[in-house]
Coordinates of C-alpha atoms in Angstrom, one line a residue:
X25 CA 144.4 147.7 80.5
X26 CA 147.3 145.4 81.0
X27 CA 149.6 144.4 78.2
X28 CA 152.3 141.7 78.0
X29 CA 155.3 142.6 75.9
X30 CA 157.3 139.5 75.9
X31 CA 155.3 137.0 73.9
X32 CA 155.7 136.7 70.0
X33 CA 152.1 135.6 69.6
X34 CA 148.9 137.1 71.1
X35 CA 145.2 136.9 70.4
X36 CA 142.1 138.3 72.0
X37 CA 139.6 135.6 73.3
X38 CA 136.3 137.2 74.5
X39 CA 137.3 140.1 76.8
X40 CA 140.8 138.9 77.7
X41 CA 144.2 139.2 76.2
X42 CA 145.9 135.9 76.1
X43 CA 149.6 136.0 75.2
X44 CA 151.9 133.0 75.3
X45 CA 155.5 132.1 74.7
X46 CA 156.9 128.7 75.5
X47 CA 159.0 128.5 78.6
X48 CA 158.6 132.2 79.6
X49 CA 158.6 132.9 83.3
X50 CA 156.6 135.8 84.7
X51 CA 156.0 136.8 88.3
X52 CA 152.7 138.4 89.4
X53 CA 152.6 140.3 92.7
X54 CA 149.5 142.1 94.1
X55 CA 149.9 145.9 94.4
X56 CA 147.8 146.1 97.5
X57 CA 150.2 145.3 100.5
X58 CA 151.6 142.2 98.8
X59 CA 149.0 139.9 100.6
X60 CA 149.1 137.5 97.8
X61 CA 151.8 136.8 95.4
X62 CA 151.0 135.0 92.1
X63 CA 153.7 133.5 90.0
X64 CA 153.3 132.0 86.6
X65 CA 156.3 130.0 85.4
X66 CA 155.0 129.1 82.0
X67 CA 156.7 126.0 80.9
X68 CA 154.2 126.0 78.1
X69 CA 152.3 129.3 78.5
X70 CA 152.3 132.6 80.3
X71 CA 149.0 134.4 80.2
X72 CA 147.4 137.7 81.3
X73 CA 144.0 139.1 81.8
X74 CA 143.3 142.6 80.3
X75 CA 140.9 143.4 83.0
X76 CA 140.3 142.3 86.7
X77 CA 137.5 140.3 88.2
X78 CA 138.0 136.8 86.9
X79 CA 137.5 135.4 90.3
X80 CA 136.0 136.5 93.6
X81 CA 138.7 139.2 94.3
X82 CA 140.0 141.9 92.0
X83 CA 143.3 140.9 90.1
X84 CA 145.5 143.9 90.0
X85 CA 149.0 142.7 89.3
X86 CA 152.5 144.0 88.6
X87 CA 154.3 141.8 86.1
X88 CA 157.8 140.9 86.8
X89 CA 160.2 138.8 84.7
X90 CA 161.5 135.7 86.7
X91 CA 164.8 134.7 85.4
X92 CA 166.5 132.8 88.2
X93 CA 165.3 130.6 91.0
X94 CA 166.0 133.2 93.8
X95 CA 163.3 135.4 92.2
X96 CA 160.8 133.0 93.7
X97 CA 161.5 134.2 97.2
X98 CA 158.3 135.3 98.9
X99 CA 156.1 133.8 96.2
X100 CA 152.9 132.0 97.5
X101 CA 151.4 130.6 94.4
X102 CA 153.4 128.9 91.5
X103 CA 151.9 128.3 88.2
X104 CA 154.2 125.8 86.4
X105 CA 154.6 122.2 85.2
X106 CA 158.2 122.2 86.7
X107 CA 159.3 122.3 90.2
X108 CA 162.9 121.4 91.1
X109 CA 165.2 121.1 94.2
X110 CA 166.8 124.5 93.1
X111 CA 163.5 126.1 93.0
X112 CA 162.5 124.6 96.5
X113 CA 165.5 126.4 98.0
X114 CA 163.7 129.7 97.5
X115 CA 160.1 128.6 98.0
X116 CA 159.8 128.8 101.9
X117 CA 156.4 130.6 101.6
X118 CA 155.0 128.5 98.7
X119 CA 151.3 127.4 99.4
X120 CA 150.4 126.1 96.0
X121 CA 152.0 124.6 93.0
X122 CA 149.3 124.9 90.2
X123 CA 150.3 122.8 87.2
X124 CA 149.5 124.3 83.9
X125 CA 148.1 121.0 82.7
X126 CA 147.4 117.4 83.8
X127 CA 151.0 116.3 83.8
X128 CA 153.3 116.2 86.9
X129 CA 156.4 114.2 85.6
X130 CA 158.6 117.3 85.9
X131 CA 157.6 118.1 89.5
X132 CA 160.2 116.7 92.0
X133 CA 157.6 115.9 94.8
X134 CA 160.4 115.0 97.2
X135 CA 161.3 118.7 97.3
X136 CA 157.8 120.2 97.6
X137 CA 157.7 122.2 100.8
X138 CA 155.7 121.0 103.8
X139 CA 152.3 122.4 103.7
X140 CA 152.4 123.2 100.0
X141 CA 149.7 121.7 97.8
X142 CA 150.0 120.5 94.2
X143 CA 147.1 120.9 91.9
X144 CA 146.4 119.8 88.3
X145 CA 144.1 121.1 85.8
X146 CA 142.4 119.3 82.9
X147 CA 140.1 121.2 80.6
X148 CA 141.7 119.5 77.6
X149 CA 139.4 116.5 77.0
X150 CA 137.3 118.1 74.2
X151 CA 140.4 119.1 72.2
X152 CA 142.0 115.9 72.5
X153 CA 138.9 114.0 71.6
X154 CA 138.5 116.0 68.4
X155 CA 142.2 115.2 67.7
X156 CA 141.5 111.5 68.2
X157 CA 138.5 111.5 65.8
X158 CA 140.6 113.4 63.3
X159 CA 143.4 110.7 63.7
X160 CA 140.9 107.8 63.2
X161 CA 139.4 109.4 60.0
X162 CA 142.9 110.2 58.7
X163 CA 144.1 106.7 59.2
X164 CA 140.9 105.1 57.7
X165 CA 140.8 107.3 54.7
X166 CA 144.6 107.3 54.0
X167 CA 144.7 111.1 54.2
X168 CA 148.5 111.4 54.4
X169 CA 148.9 109.2 51.4
X170 CA 146.2 110.9 49.2
X171 CA 147.6 114.3 50.1
X172 CA 151.0 113.2 49.0
X173 CA 149.6 111.6 45.7
X174 CA 148.1 114.9 44.6
X175 CA 151.2 116.9 45.5
X176 CA 153.3 114.5 43.4
X177 CA 150.8 114.3 40.4
X178 CA 149.6 110.8 41.0
X179 CA 145.9 109.9 40.4
X180 CA 145.7 106.2 41.0
X181 CA 142.9 106.7 43.6
X182 CA 140.8 109.1 41.4
X183 CA 137.4 107.5 40.7
X184 CA 138.1 107.3 37.0
X185 CA 141.2 105.0 37.7
X186 CA 140.0 103.0 40.7
X187 CA 137.0 100.8 41.4
X188 CA 138.3 99.5 44.8
X189 CA 138.0 102.1 47.5
X190 CA 140.5 101.6 50.4
X191 CA 138.8 104.0 52.8
X192 CA 136.6 102.7 55.7
X193 CA 133.9 104.6 57.6
X194 CA 134.1 105.0 61.4
X195 CA 130.4 103.8 61.8
X196 CA 131.3 100.3 60.9
X197 CA 134.2 100.0 63.4
X198 CA 135.1 99.1 67.0
X199 CA 137.0 101.5 69.1
X200 CA 138.8 100.1 72.3
X201 CA 139.6 102.7 74.8
X202 CA 142.5 101.9 77.3
X203 CA 141.8 104.3 80.2
X204 CA 138.5 105.9 81.1
X205 CA 139.3 109.4 82.6
X206 CA 138.4 112.7 81.3
X207 CA 139.8 112.1 77.8
X208 CA 138.6 108.5 77.4
X209 CA 135.0 109.4 78.4
X210 CA 134.9 112.4 75.9
X211 CA 136.3 110.2 73.1
X212 CA 133.6 107.7 73.9
X213 CA 130.8 110.3 73.6
X214 CA 132.2 111.5 70.3
X215 CA 132.9 108.1 68.8
X216 CA 129.6 106.6 69.8
X217 CA 127.8 109.6 68.3
X218 CA 129.4 108.7 64.9
X219 CA 128.1 105.2 65.1
X220 CA 131.3 103.5 66.3
X221 CA 131.0 100.6 68.8
X222 CA 132.9 101.6 71.9
X223 CA 134.4 99.4 74.7
X224 CA 136.6 100.4 77.6
X225 CA 139.5 98.8 79.5
X226 CA 140.5 100.5 82.7
X227 CA 142.5 100.0 85.9
X228 CA 139.5 100.9 88.0
X229 CA 136.4 99.6 85.9
X230 CA 133.3 101.9 86.4
X231 CA 130.0 100.5 86.5
X232 CA 128.3 99.5 83.3
X233 CA 125.8 102.3 83.8
X234 CA 128.6 104.9 84.0
X235 CA 130.2 103.4 80.7
X236 CA 126.8 103.5 79.1
X237 CA 126.2 107.1 80.0
X238 CA 129.3 108.0 77.8
X239 CA 128.4 105.7 74.9
X240 CA 130.6 102.6 75.8
X241 CA 128.8 99.3 75.6
X242 CA 131.2 97.6 78.0
X243 CA 134.0 98.3 80.6
X244 CA 136.6 95.8 81.5
X245 CA 139.6 95.3 83.7
X246 CA 143.1 95.8 82.1
X247 CA 144.2 92.3 83.2
X248 CA 142.4 90.9 80.2
X249 CA 143.9 93.4 77.7
X250 CA 145.1 90.9 74.8
X251 CA 141.5 89.5 74.8
X252 CA 140.0 93.0 74.9
X253 CA 142.1 94.2 71.9
X254 CA 141.3 91.1 69.6
X255 CA 138.3 92.7 67.9
X256 CA 139.3 96.5 67.9
X257 CA 139.7 98.4 64.7
X258 CA 141.1 101.4 66.6
X259 CA 142.8 101.3 70.1
X260 CA 143.1 104.6 71.9
X261 CA 145.7 104.6 74.8
X262 CA 144.9 107.2 77.4
X263 CA 146.0 106.0 80.8
X264 CA 148.4 107.7 83.1
X265 CA 152.0 106.7 83.1
X266 CA 152.7 105.0 86.4
X267 CA 155.0 102.1 87.1
X268 CA 152.2 99.4 86.3
X269 CA 151.3 101.2 83.1
X270 CA 154.8 101.4 81.6
X271 CA 155.0 99.3 78.4
X272 CA 151.4 98.4 79.0
X273 CA 151.0 98.0 75.2
X274 CA 153.9 95.6 74.3
X275 CA 154.4 92.8 71.9
X276 CA 151.8 90.5 73.2
X277 CA 149.1 93.2 73.1
X278 CA 150.0 94.4 69.6
X279 CA 150.1 90.8 68.4
X280 CA 146.5 90.5 69.8
X281 CA 145.2 93.4 67.7
X282 CA 143.9 92.6 64.2
X283 CA 146.3 93.4 61.2
X284 CA 143.7 96.0 60.1
X285 CA 143.7 97.9 63.5
X286 CA 145.4 101.1 64.3
X287 CA 147.0 102.3 67.5
X288 CA 146.5 105.9 68.8
X289 CA 148.5 107.2 71.9
X290 CA 147.6 110.5 73.6
X291 CA 148.8 109.3 77.0
X292 CA 152.6 109.2 77.4
X293 CA 155.1 107.6 75.1
X294 CA 156.4 104.9 77.5
X295 CA 153.0 103.4 78.0
X296 CA 153.6 101.8 74.7
X297 CA 156.7 99.7 74.2
X298 CA 158.8 101.6 71.8
X299 CA 160.6 98.6 70.0
X300 CA 157.3 96.6 69.9
X301 CA 155.4 99.3 68.2
X302 CA 158.0 99.8 65.6
X303 CA 158.4 96.1 64.9
X304 CA 154.5 95.8 64.7
X305 CA 154.4 98.6 62.1
X306 CA 157.4 97.4 60.2
X307 CA 156.0 93.8 60.1
X308 CA 152.5 94.8 59.0
X309 CA 151.0 93.3 62.1
X310 CA 148.9 96.5 62.7
X311 CA 147.7 98.9 59.9
X312 CA 148.9 102.1 61.3
X313 CA 149.4 104.5 64.3
X314 CA 148.7 108.1 65.4
X315 CA 151.3 109.3 68.0
X316 CA 151.0 112.6 69.9
X317 CA 153.3 111.6 72.7
X318 CA 156.8 110.4 72.5
X319 CA 159.5 108.5 74.4
X320 CA 161.7 111.5 74.6
X321 CA 160.4 115.1 74.6
X322 CA 161.8 118.4 75.5
X323 CA 162.0 119.4 79.1
X324 CA 163.5 123.0 78.7
X325 CA 163.8 125.6 76.1
X326 CA 166.2 124.8 73.3
X327 CA 166.1 121.0 73.7
X328 CA 165.7 119.0 70.5
X329 CA 165.6 115.4 71.6
X330 CA 165.1 112.7 69.1
X331 CA 161.5 111.6 69.7
X332 CA 162.3 107.9 69.4
X333 CA 165.4 105.6 68.8
X334 CA 163.3 104.3 65.9
X335 CA 162.4 106.3 62.8
X336 CA 158.6 106.3 62.8
X337 CA 158.7 108.8 60.2
X338 CA 159.6 106.2 57.6
X339 CA 156.1 104.8 57.8
X340 CA 153.5 106.4 55.5
X341 CA 150.8 105.1 57.8
X342 CA 151.9 106.8 60.9
X343 CA 150.4 110.2 61.9
X344 CA 152.7 112.2 64.1
X345 CA 152.4 115.4 66.1
X346 CA 154.5 117.0 68.9
X347 CA 152.3 116.5 71.9
X348 CA 149.9 119.1 70.5
X349 CA 146.5 117.4 70.6
X350 CA 145.5 119.8 73.5
X351 CA 146.9 122.9 72.0
X352 CA 143.9 125.0 71.3
X353 CA 143.0 128.5 72.3
X354 CA 139.9 127.2 74.1
X355 CA 141.9 124.9 76.3
X356 CA 144.3 127.7 77.2
X357 CA 141.2 130.0 78.2
X358 CA 139.5 127.2 80.4
X359 CA 142.9 126.4 82.1
X360 CA 143.4 130.0 82.9
X361 CA 140.1 130.3 84.4
X362 CA 140.5 127.2 86.5
X363 CA 143.9 128.4 87.7
X364 CA 142.7 131.8 88.7
X365 CA 139.8 130.1 90.5
X366 CA 142.4 128.2 92.6
X367 CA 144.3 131.3 93.3
X368 CA 141.0 132.8 94.6
X369 CA 140.5 129.8 96.8
X370 CA 144.0 130.2 98.3
X371 CA 143.3 133.9 99.1
X372 CA 139.9 133.0 100.6
X373 CA 140.9 130.1 102.5
X374 CA 138.7 127.6 100.6
X375 CA 139.8 124.1 99.4
X376 CA 141.8 124.0 96.3
X377 CA 140.4 121.9 93.4
X378 CA 142.5 119.3 91.5
X379 CA 144.9 118.5 94.4
X380 CA 146.9 115.4 94.0

């Protein structure tokens, strides 16, 4: 049985040991003849099976710490969210860069070697969809405020003191989903099951039949976004960050939202205009926000960037988390399985899944 000694946290999931430690780098090389070298550079996670046979060939690996780019020499498969020019200098045999997630903003594509594929893995849509439901319920029921009231000994909202409930149920509300990929579709299924009216706006509108299959009653193009937002109680942002989606949600879009609406962002921070959102919250133009992604985030160990130039923590109606909506044990397990399946495909000469 293999054991991984470097991680401060470990847990057993099923029949596998999963150990993780942010930003740890671990190289994996096959013992038999070195036919396939596997490398995990865990910018978020480094993981290890406790027994072989996850894929189509036995996984029997020697575990080596990777501390500098030259340790990549001879490696054929890289598991990482980061790829830099310095890493490329030692990656002449690299066949696959397997991202540990769906984000590729830290991969310098100009330096990816010729013939090397880059693949992403999702497997996070269920976890993020749960987080979104949690966020909508928390904002509807003012959970942060009520929690603080009890901690501070205030009882204004106890039934004996209040006959005017401020909470709202999801089943009376409309959810507008901006983006309809893996995450948007799963949220639509969950939200519609709770009785919400769901509608979708996306860059590449699916057919109405596809949208209906996920519980959405309509699907529209992003070019009518202000009109789309005008009757939403909650707006979920879940589009990829590309040139045309930067500041997609700006002053015009926020002003179009009802003043009782909340914005939820699980995409990337810059999809929402930073200043416009702060001003909308400060001026009471929207009722609240749930932010899991930020305009500045750490790119390497030890970094402590300020998440925004504005202090969103001043608002009692803003729920904040550090890009953690997908951080569940189950997501890690599924991503590990998907990554090892791609390692198998490289070994067997089969097409890799998730190539961008």
